CSV table of N, CA and C in Angstrom, one decimal:
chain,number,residue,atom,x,y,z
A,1,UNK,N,95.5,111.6,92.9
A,1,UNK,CA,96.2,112.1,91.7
A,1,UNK,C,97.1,113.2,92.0
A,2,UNK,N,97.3,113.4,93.7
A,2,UNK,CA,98.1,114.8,93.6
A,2,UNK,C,99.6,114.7,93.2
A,3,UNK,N,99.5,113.3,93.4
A,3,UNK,CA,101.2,112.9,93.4
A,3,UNK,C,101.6,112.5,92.0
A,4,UNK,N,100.9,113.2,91.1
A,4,UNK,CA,100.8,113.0,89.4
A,4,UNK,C,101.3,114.0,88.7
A,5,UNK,N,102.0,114.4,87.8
A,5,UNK,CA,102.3,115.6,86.8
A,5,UNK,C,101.2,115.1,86.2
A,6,UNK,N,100.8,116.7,85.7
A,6,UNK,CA,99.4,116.9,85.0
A,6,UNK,C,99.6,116.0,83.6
A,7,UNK,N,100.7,115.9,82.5
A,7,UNK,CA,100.7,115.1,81.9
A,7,UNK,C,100.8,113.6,81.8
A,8,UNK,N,100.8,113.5,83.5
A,8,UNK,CA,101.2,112.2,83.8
A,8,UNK,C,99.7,111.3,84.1
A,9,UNK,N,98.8,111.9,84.3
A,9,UNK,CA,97.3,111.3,84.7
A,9,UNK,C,97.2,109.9,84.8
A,10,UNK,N,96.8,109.9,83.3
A,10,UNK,CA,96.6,108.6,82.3
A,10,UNK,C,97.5,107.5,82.6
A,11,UNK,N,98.3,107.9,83.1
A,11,UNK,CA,99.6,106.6,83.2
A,11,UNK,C,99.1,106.1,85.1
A,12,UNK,N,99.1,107.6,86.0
A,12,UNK,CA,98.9,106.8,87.2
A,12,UNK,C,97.6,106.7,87.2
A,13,UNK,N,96.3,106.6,86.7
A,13,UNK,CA,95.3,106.2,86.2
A,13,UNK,C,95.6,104.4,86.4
A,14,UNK,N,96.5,104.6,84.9
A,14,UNK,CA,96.3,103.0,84.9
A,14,UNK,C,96.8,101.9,86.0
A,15,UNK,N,98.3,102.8,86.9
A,15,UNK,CA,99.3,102.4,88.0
A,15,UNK,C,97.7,101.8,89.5
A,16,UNK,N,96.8,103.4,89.8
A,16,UNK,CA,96.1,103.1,90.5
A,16,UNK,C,94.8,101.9,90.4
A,17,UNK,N,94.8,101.8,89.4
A,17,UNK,CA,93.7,100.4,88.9
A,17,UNK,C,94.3,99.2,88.6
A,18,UNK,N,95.7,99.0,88.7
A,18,UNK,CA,96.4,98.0,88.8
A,18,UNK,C,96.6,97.5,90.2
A,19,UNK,N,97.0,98.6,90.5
A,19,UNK,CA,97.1,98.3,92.4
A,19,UNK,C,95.5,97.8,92.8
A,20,UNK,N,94.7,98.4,92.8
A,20,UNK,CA,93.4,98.0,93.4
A,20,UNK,C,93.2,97.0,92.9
A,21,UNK,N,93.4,96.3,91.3
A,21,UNK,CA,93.1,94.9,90.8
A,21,UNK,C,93.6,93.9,91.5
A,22,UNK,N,94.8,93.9,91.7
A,22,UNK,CA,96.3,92.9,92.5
A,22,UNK,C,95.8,92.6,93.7
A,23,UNK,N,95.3,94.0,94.8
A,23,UNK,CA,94.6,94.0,96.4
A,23,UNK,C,93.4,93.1,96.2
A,24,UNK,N,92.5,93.5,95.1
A,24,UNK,CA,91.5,93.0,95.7
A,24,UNK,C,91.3,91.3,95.2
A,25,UNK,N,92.4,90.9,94.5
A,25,UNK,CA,92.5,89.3,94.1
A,25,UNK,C,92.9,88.8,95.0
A,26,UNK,N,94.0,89.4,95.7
A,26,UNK,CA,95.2,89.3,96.9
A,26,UNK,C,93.8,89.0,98.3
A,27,UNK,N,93.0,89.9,98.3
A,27,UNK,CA,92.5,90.1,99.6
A,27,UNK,C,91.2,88.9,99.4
A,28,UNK,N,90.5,88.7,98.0
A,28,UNK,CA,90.0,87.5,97.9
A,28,UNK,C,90.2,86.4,97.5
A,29,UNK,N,91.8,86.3,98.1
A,29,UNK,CA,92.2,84.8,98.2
A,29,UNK,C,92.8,84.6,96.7
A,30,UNK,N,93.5,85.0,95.8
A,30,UNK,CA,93.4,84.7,94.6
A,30,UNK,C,95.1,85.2,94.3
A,31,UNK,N,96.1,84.9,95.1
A,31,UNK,CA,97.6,85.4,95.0
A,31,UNK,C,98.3,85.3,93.7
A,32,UNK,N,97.9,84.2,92.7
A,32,UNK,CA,98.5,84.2,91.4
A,32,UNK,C,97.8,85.1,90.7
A,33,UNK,N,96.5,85.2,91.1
A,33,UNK,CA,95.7,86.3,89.9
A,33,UNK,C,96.6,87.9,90.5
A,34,UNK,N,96.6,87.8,91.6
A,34,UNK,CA,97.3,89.5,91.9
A,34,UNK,C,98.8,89.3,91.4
A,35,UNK,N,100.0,88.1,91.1
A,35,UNK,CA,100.7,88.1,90.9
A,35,UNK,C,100.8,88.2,89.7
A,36,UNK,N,100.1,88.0,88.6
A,36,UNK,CA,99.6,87.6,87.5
A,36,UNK,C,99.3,89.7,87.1
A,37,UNK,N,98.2,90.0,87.4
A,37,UNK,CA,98.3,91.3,87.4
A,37,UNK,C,99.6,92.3,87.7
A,38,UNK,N,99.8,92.4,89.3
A,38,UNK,CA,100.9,93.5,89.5
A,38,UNK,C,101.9,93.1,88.5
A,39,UNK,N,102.5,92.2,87.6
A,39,UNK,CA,103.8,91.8,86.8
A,39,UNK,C,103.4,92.2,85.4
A,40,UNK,N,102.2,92.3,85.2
A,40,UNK,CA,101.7,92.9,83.5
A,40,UNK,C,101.7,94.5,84.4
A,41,UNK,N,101.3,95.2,85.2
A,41,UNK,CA,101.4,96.7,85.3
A,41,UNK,C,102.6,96.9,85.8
A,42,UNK,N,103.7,96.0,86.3
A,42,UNK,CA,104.8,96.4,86.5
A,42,UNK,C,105.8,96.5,85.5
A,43,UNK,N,105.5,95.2,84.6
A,43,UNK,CA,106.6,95.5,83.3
A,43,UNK,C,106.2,96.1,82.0
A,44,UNK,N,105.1,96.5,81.8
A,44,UNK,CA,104.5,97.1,81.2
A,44,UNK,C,104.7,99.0,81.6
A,45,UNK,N,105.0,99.4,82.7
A,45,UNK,CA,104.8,100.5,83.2
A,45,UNK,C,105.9,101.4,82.8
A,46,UNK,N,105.7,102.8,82.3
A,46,UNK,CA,106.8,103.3,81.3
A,46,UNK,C,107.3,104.1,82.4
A,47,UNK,N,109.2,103.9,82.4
A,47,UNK,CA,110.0,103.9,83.4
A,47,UNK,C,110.1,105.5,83.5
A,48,UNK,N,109.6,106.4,82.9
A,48,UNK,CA,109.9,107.7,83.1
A,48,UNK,C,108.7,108.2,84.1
A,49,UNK,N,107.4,107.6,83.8
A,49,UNK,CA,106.2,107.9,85.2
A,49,UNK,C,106.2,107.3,86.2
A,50,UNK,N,106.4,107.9,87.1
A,50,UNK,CA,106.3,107.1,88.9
A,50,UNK,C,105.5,107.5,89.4
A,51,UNK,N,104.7,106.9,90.1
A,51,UNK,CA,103.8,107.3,90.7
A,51,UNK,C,103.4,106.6,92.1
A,52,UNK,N,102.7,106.9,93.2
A,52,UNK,CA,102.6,106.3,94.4
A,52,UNK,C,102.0,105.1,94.2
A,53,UNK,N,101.2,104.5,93.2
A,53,UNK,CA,100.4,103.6,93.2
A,53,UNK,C,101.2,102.5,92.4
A,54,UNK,N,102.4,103.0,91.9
A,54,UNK,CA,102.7,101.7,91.2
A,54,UNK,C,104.0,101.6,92.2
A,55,UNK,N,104.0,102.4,92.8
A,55,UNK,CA,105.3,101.8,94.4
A,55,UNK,C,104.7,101.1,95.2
A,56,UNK,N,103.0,101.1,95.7
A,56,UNK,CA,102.4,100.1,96.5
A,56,UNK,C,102.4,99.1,95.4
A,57,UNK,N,102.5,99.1,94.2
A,57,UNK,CA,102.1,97.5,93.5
A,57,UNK,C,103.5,96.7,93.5
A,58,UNK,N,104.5,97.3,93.2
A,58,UNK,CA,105.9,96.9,93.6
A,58,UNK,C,105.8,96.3,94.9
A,59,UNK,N,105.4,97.3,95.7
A,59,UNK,CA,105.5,96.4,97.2
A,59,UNK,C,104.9,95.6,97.5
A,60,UNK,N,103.6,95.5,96.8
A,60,UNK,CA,102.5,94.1,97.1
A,60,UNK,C,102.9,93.2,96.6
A,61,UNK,N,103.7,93.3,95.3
A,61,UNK,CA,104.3,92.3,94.7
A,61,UNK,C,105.3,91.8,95.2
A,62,UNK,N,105.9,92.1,96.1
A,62,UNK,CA,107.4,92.1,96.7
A,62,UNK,C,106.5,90.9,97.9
A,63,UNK,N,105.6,91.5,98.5
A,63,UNK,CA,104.9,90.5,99.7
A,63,UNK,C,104.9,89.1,99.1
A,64,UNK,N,104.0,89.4,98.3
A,64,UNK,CA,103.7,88.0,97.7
A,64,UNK,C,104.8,87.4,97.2
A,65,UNK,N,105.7,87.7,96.8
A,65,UNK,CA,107.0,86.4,97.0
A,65,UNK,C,106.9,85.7,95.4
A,66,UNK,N,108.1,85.0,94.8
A,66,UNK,CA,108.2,84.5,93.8
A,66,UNK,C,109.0,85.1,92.9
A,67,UNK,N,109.2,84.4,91.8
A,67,UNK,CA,110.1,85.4,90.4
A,67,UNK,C,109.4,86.7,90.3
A,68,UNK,N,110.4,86.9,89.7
A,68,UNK,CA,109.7,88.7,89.2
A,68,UNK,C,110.6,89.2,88.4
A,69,UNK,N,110.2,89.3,87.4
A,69,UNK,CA,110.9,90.3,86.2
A,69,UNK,C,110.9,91.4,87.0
A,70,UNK,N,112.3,92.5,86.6
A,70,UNK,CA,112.6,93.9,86.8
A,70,UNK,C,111.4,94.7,87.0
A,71,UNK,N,111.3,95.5,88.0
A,71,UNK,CA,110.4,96.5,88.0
A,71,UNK,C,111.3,97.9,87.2
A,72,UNK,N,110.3,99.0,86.9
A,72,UNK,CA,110.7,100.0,86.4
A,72,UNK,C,111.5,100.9,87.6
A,73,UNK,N,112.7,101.2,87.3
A,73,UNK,CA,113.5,102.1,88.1
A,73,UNK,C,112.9,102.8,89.0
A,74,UNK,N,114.1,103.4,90.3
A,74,UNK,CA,113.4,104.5,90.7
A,74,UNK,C,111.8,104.4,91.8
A,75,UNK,N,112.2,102.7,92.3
A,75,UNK,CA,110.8,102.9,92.5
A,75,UNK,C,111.1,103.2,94.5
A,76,UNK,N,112.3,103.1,94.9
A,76,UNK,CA,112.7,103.0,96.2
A,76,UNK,C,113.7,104.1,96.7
A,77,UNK,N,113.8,105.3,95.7
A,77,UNK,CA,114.7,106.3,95.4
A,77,UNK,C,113.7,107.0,96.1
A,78,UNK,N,113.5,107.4,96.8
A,78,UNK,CA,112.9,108.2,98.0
A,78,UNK,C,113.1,108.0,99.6
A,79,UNK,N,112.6,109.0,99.9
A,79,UNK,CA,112.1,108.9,101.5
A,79,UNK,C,110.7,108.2,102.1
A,80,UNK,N,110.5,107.6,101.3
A,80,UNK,CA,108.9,107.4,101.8
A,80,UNK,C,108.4,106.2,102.5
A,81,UNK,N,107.6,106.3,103.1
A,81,UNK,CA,107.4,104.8,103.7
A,81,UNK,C,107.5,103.6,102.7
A,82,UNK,N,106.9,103.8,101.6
A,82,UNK,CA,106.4,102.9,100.4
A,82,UNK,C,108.2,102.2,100.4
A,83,UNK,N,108.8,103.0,100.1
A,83,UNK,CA,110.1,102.8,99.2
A,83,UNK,C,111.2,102.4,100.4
A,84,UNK,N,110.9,102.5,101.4
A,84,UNK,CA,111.6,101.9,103.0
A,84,UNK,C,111.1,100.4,102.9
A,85,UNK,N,110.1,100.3,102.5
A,85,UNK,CA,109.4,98.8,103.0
A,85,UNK,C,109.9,98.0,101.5
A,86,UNK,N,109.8,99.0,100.4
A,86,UNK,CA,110.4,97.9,99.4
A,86,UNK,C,112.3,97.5,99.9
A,87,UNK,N,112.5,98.6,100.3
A,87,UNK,CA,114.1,98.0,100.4
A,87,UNK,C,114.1,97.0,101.3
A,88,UNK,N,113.1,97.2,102.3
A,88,UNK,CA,113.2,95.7,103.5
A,88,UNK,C,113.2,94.8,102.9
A,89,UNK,N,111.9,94.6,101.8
A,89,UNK,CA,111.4,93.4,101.5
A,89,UNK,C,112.9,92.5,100.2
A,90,UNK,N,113.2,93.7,99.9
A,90,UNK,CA,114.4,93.4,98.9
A,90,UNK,C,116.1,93.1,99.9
A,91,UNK,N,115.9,93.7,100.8
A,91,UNK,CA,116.9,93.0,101.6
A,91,UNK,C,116.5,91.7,102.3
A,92,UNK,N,115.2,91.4,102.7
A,92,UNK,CA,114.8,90.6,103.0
A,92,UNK,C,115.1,89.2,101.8
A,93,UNK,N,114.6,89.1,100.7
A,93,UNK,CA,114.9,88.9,100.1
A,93,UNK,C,116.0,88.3,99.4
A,94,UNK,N,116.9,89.2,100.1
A,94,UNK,CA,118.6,88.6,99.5
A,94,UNK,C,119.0,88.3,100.9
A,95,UNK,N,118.5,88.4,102.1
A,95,UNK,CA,118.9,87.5,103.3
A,95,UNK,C,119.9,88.2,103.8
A,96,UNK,N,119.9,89.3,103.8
A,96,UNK,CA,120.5,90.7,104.4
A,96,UNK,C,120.0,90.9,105.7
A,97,UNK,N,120.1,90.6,107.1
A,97,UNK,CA,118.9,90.8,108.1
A,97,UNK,C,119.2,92.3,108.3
A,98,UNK,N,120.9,92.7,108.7
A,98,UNK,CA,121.0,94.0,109.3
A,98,UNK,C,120.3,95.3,108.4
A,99,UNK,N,120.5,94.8,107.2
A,99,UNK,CA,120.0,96.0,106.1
A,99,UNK,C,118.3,95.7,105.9
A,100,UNK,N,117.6,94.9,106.3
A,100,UNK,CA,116.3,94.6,106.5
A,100,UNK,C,115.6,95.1,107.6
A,101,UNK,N,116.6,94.7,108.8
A,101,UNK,CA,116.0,95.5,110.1
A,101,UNK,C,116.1,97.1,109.5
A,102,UNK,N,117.4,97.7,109.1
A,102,UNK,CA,117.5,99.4,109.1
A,102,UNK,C,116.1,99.7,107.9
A,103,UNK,N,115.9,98.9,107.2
A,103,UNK,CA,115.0,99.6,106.5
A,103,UNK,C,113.1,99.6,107.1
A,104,UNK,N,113.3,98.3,107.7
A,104,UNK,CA,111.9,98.3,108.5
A,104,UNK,C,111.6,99.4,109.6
A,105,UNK,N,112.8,99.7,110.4
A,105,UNK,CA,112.8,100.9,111.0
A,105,UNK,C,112.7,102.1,110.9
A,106,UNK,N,113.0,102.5,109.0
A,106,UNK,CA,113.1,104.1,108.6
A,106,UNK,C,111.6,104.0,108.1
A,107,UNK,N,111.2,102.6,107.2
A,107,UNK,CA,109.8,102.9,107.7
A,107,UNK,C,109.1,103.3,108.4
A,108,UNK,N,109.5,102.4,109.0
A,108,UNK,CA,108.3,102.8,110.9
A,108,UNK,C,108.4,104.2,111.5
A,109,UNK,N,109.7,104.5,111.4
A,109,UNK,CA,109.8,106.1,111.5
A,109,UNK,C,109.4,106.8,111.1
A,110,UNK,N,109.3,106.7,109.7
A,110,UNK,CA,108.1,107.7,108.4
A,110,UNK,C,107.1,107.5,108.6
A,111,UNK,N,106.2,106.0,109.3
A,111,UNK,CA,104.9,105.5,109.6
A,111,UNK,C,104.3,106.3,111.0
A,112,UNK,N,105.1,106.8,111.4
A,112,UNK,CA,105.1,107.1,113.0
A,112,UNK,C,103.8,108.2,113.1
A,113,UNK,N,102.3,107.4,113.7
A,113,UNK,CA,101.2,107.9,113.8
A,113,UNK,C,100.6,108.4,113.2
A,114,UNK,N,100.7,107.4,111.3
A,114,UNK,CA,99.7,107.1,110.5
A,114,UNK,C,99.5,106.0,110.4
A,115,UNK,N,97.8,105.4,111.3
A,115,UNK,CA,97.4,104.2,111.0
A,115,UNK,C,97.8,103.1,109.6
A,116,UNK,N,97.4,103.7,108.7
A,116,UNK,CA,97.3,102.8,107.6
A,116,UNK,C,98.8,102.4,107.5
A,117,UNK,N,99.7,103.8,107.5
A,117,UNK,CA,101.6,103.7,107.2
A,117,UNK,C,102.2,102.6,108.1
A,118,UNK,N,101.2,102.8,109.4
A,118,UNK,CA,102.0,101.7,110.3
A,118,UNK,C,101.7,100.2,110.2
A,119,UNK,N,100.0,99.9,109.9
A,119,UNK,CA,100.1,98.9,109.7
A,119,UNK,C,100.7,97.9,108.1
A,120,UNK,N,100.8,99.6,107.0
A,120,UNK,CA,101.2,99.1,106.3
A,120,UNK,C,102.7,98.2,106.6
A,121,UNK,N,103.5,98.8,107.3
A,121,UNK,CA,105.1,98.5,108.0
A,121,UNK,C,105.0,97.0,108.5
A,122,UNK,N,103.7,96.9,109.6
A,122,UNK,CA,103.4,96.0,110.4
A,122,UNK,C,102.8,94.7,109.3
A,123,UNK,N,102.3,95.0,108.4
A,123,UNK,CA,102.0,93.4,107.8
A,123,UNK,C,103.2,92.5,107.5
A,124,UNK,N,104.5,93.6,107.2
A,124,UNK,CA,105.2,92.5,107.0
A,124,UNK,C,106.6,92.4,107.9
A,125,UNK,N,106.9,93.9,108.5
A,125,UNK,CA,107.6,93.9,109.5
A,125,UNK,C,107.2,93.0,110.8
A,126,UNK,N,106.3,92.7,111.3
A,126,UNK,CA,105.7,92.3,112.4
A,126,UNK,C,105.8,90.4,112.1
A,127,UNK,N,105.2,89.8,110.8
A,127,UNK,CA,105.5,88.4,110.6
A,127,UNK,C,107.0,88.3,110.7
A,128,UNK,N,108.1,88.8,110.2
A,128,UNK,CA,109.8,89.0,110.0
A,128,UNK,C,109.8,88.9,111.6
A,129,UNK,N,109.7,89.9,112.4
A,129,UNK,CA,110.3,89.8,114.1
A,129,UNK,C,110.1,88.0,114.6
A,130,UNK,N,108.7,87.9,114.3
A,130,UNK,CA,108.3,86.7,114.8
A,130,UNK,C,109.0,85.4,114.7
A,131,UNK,N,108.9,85.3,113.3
A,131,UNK,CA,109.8,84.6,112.7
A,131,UNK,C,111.2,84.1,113.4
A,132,UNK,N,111.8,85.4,113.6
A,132,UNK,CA,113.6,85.9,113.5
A,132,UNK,C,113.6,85.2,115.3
A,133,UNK,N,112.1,85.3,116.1
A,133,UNK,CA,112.2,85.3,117.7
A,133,UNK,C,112.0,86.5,118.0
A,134,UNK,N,112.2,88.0,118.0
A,134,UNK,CA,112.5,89.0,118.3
A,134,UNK,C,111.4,89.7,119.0
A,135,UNK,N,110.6,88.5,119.9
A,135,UNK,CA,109.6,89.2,120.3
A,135,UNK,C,109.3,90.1,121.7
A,136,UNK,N,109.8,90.3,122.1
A,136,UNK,CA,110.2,92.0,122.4
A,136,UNK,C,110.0,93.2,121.3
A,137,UNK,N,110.4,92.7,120.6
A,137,UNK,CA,110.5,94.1,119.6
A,137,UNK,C,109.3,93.9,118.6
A,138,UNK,N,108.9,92.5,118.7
A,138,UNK,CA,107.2,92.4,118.0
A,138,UNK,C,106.7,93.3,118.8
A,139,UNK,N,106.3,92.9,120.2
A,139,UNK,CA,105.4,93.2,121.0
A,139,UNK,C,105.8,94.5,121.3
A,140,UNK,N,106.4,95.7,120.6
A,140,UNK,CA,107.0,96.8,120.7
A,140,UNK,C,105.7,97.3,119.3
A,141,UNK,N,106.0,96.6,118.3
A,141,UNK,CA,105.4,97.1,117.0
A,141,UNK,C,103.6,96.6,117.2
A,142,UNK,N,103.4,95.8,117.9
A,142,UNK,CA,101.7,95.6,118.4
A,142,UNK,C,101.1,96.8,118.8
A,143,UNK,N,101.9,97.3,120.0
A,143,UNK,CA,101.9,98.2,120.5
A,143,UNK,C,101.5,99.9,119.8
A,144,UNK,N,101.7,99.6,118.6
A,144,UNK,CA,102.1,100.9,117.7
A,144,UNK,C,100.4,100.8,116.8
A,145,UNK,N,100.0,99.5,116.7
A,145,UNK,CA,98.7,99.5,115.7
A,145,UNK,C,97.7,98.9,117.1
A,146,UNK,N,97.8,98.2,117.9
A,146,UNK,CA,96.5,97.6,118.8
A,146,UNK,C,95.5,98.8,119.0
A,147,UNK,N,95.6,100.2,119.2
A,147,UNK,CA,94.6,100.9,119.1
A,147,UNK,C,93.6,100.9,118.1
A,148,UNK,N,93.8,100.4,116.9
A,148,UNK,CA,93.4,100.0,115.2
A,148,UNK,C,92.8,99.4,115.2
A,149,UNK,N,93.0,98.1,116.3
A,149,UNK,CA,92.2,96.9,115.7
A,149,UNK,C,90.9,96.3,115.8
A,150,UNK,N,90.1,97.5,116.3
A,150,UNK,CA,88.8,97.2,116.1
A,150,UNK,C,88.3,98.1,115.2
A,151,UNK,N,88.5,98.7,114.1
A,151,UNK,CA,88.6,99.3,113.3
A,151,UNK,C,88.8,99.6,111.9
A,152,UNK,N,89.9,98.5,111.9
A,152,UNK,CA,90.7,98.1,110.8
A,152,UNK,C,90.9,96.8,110.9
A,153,UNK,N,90.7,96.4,109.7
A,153,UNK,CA,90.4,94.6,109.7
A,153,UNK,C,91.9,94.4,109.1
A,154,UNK,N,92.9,94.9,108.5
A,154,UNK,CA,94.3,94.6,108.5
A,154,UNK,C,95.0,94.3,110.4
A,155,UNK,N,94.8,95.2,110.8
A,155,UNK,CA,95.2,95.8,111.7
A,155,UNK,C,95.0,94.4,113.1
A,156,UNK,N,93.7,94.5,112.6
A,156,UNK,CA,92.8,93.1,114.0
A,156,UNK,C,93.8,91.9,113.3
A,157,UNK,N,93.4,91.3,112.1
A,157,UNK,CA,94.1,89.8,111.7
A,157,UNK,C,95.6,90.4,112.2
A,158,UNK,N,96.5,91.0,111.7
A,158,UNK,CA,98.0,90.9,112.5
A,158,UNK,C,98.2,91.2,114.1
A,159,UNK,N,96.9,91.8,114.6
A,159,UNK,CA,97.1,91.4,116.4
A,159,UNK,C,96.1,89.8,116.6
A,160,UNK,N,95.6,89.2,116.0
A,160,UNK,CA,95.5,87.7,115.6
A,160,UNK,C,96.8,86.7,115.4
A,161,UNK,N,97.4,87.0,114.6
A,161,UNK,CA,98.5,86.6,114.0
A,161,UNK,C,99.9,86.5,115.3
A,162,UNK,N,100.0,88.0,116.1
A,162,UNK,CA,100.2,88.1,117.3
A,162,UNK,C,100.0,87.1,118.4
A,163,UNK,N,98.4,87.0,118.4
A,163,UNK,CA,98.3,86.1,119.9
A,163,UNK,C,98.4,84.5,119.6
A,164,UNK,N,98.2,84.1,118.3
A,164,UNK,CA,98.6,83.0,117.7
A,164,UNK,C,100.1,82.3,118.0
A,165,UNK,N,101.3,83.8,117.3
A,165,UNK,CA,102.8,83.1,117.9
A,165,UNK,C,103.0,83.7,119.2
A,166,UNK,N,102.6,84.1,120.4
A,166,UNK,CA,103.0,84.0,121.8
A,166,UNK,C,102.0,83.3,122.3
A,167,UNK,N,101.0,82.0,121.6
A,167,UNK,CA,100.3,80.9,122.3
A,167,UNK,C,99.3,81.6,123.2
A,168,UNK,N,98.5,82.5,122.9
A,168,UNK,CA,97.2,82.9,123.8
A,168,UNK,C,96.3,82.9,122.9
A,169,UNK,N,95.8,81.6,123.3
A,169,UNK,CA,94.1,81.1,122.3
A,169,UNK,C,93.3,82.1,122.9
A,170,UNK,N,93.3,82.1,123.6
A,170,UNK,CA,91.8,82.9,123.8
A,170,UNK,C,91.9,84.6,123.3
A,171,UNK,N,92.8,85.1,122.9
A,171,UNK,CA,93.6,86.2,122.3
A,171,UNK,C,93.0,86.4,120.7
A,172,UNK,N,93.4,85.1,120.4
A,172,UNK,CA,92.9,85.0,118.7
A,172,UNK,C,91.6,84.5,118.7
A,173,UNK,N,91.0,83.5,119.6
A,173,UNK,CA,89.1,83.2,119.0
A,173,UNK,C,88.4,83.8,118.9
């Protein structure tokens, strides 16, 4: 709540319980129910309170892919890792690569030796390299979270996801 004006609570209150609702549908397999959620706390959310938790729900929603009504302004108007990864995902999006790469990178640079920040970069910067071929520069961003991944279960499935597209079975069983 630090990232809250004191009259603001109540609103990132509701921002933070929307994000965890969306994750934890998202993480038990249930993508329409988190899509279904983050789009009622996103269009519903009153454009004068921002808060960090309804910039991760923007972003979760941006992962998961599909229509989307307008989010509330302002949500990528920073420096922050949150708001780096939405412009990727929004350049991504419009099929911008050069303006996709520069934004996955200012992430990663804001991420630079915080676990969560990096793998947050890496769930979706890391499938994009793969994709694109650019694996060199995957195996550049492996390199930045493999210390994690017996530790963090985000962290292990994308070095999974890793030994899967450079073909080492015995990597992922």
């Amino acid at each position: 709540l630090a990232t809250c004006a004191a009259d603001e609570v109540a609103a990132c209150d509701a921002h933070r319980v929307g994000l965890l609702l969306a994750e934890l549908a998202w993480r038990s397999g249930d993508p329409i129910g988190a899509i279904a959620i983050a789009d009622r706390v996103l269009t519903t959310a009153s454009p004068e309170v921002e808060s960090v938790f309804l910039r991760r729900l923007y972003r979760l929603r941006l992962q998961l892919g599909g229509e989307m009504a307008s989010p509330p302004p302002g949500l990528a108007d920073d420096d922050s890792v949150d708001a780096w990864l939405i412009k990727a995902l929004l350049a991504r999006a419009h099929g911008t690569e050069q303006d996709t790469e520069l934004a996955y990178q200012q992430a990663l640079a804001r991420a630079e030796g915080t676990p969560a920040a990096v793998v947050a970069v890496a769930t979706t910067y890391l499938p994009w390299l793969i994709q694109r071929g650019s694996f060199d520069q995957a195996a550049r961003m492996v390199e930045q979270f493999v210390p994690w991944t017996t530790h963090d279960y985000d962290a292990a499935a994308l070095h999974m996801q890793w030994f899967a597209a450079i073909g080492d079975q015995p990597g992922w069983e």
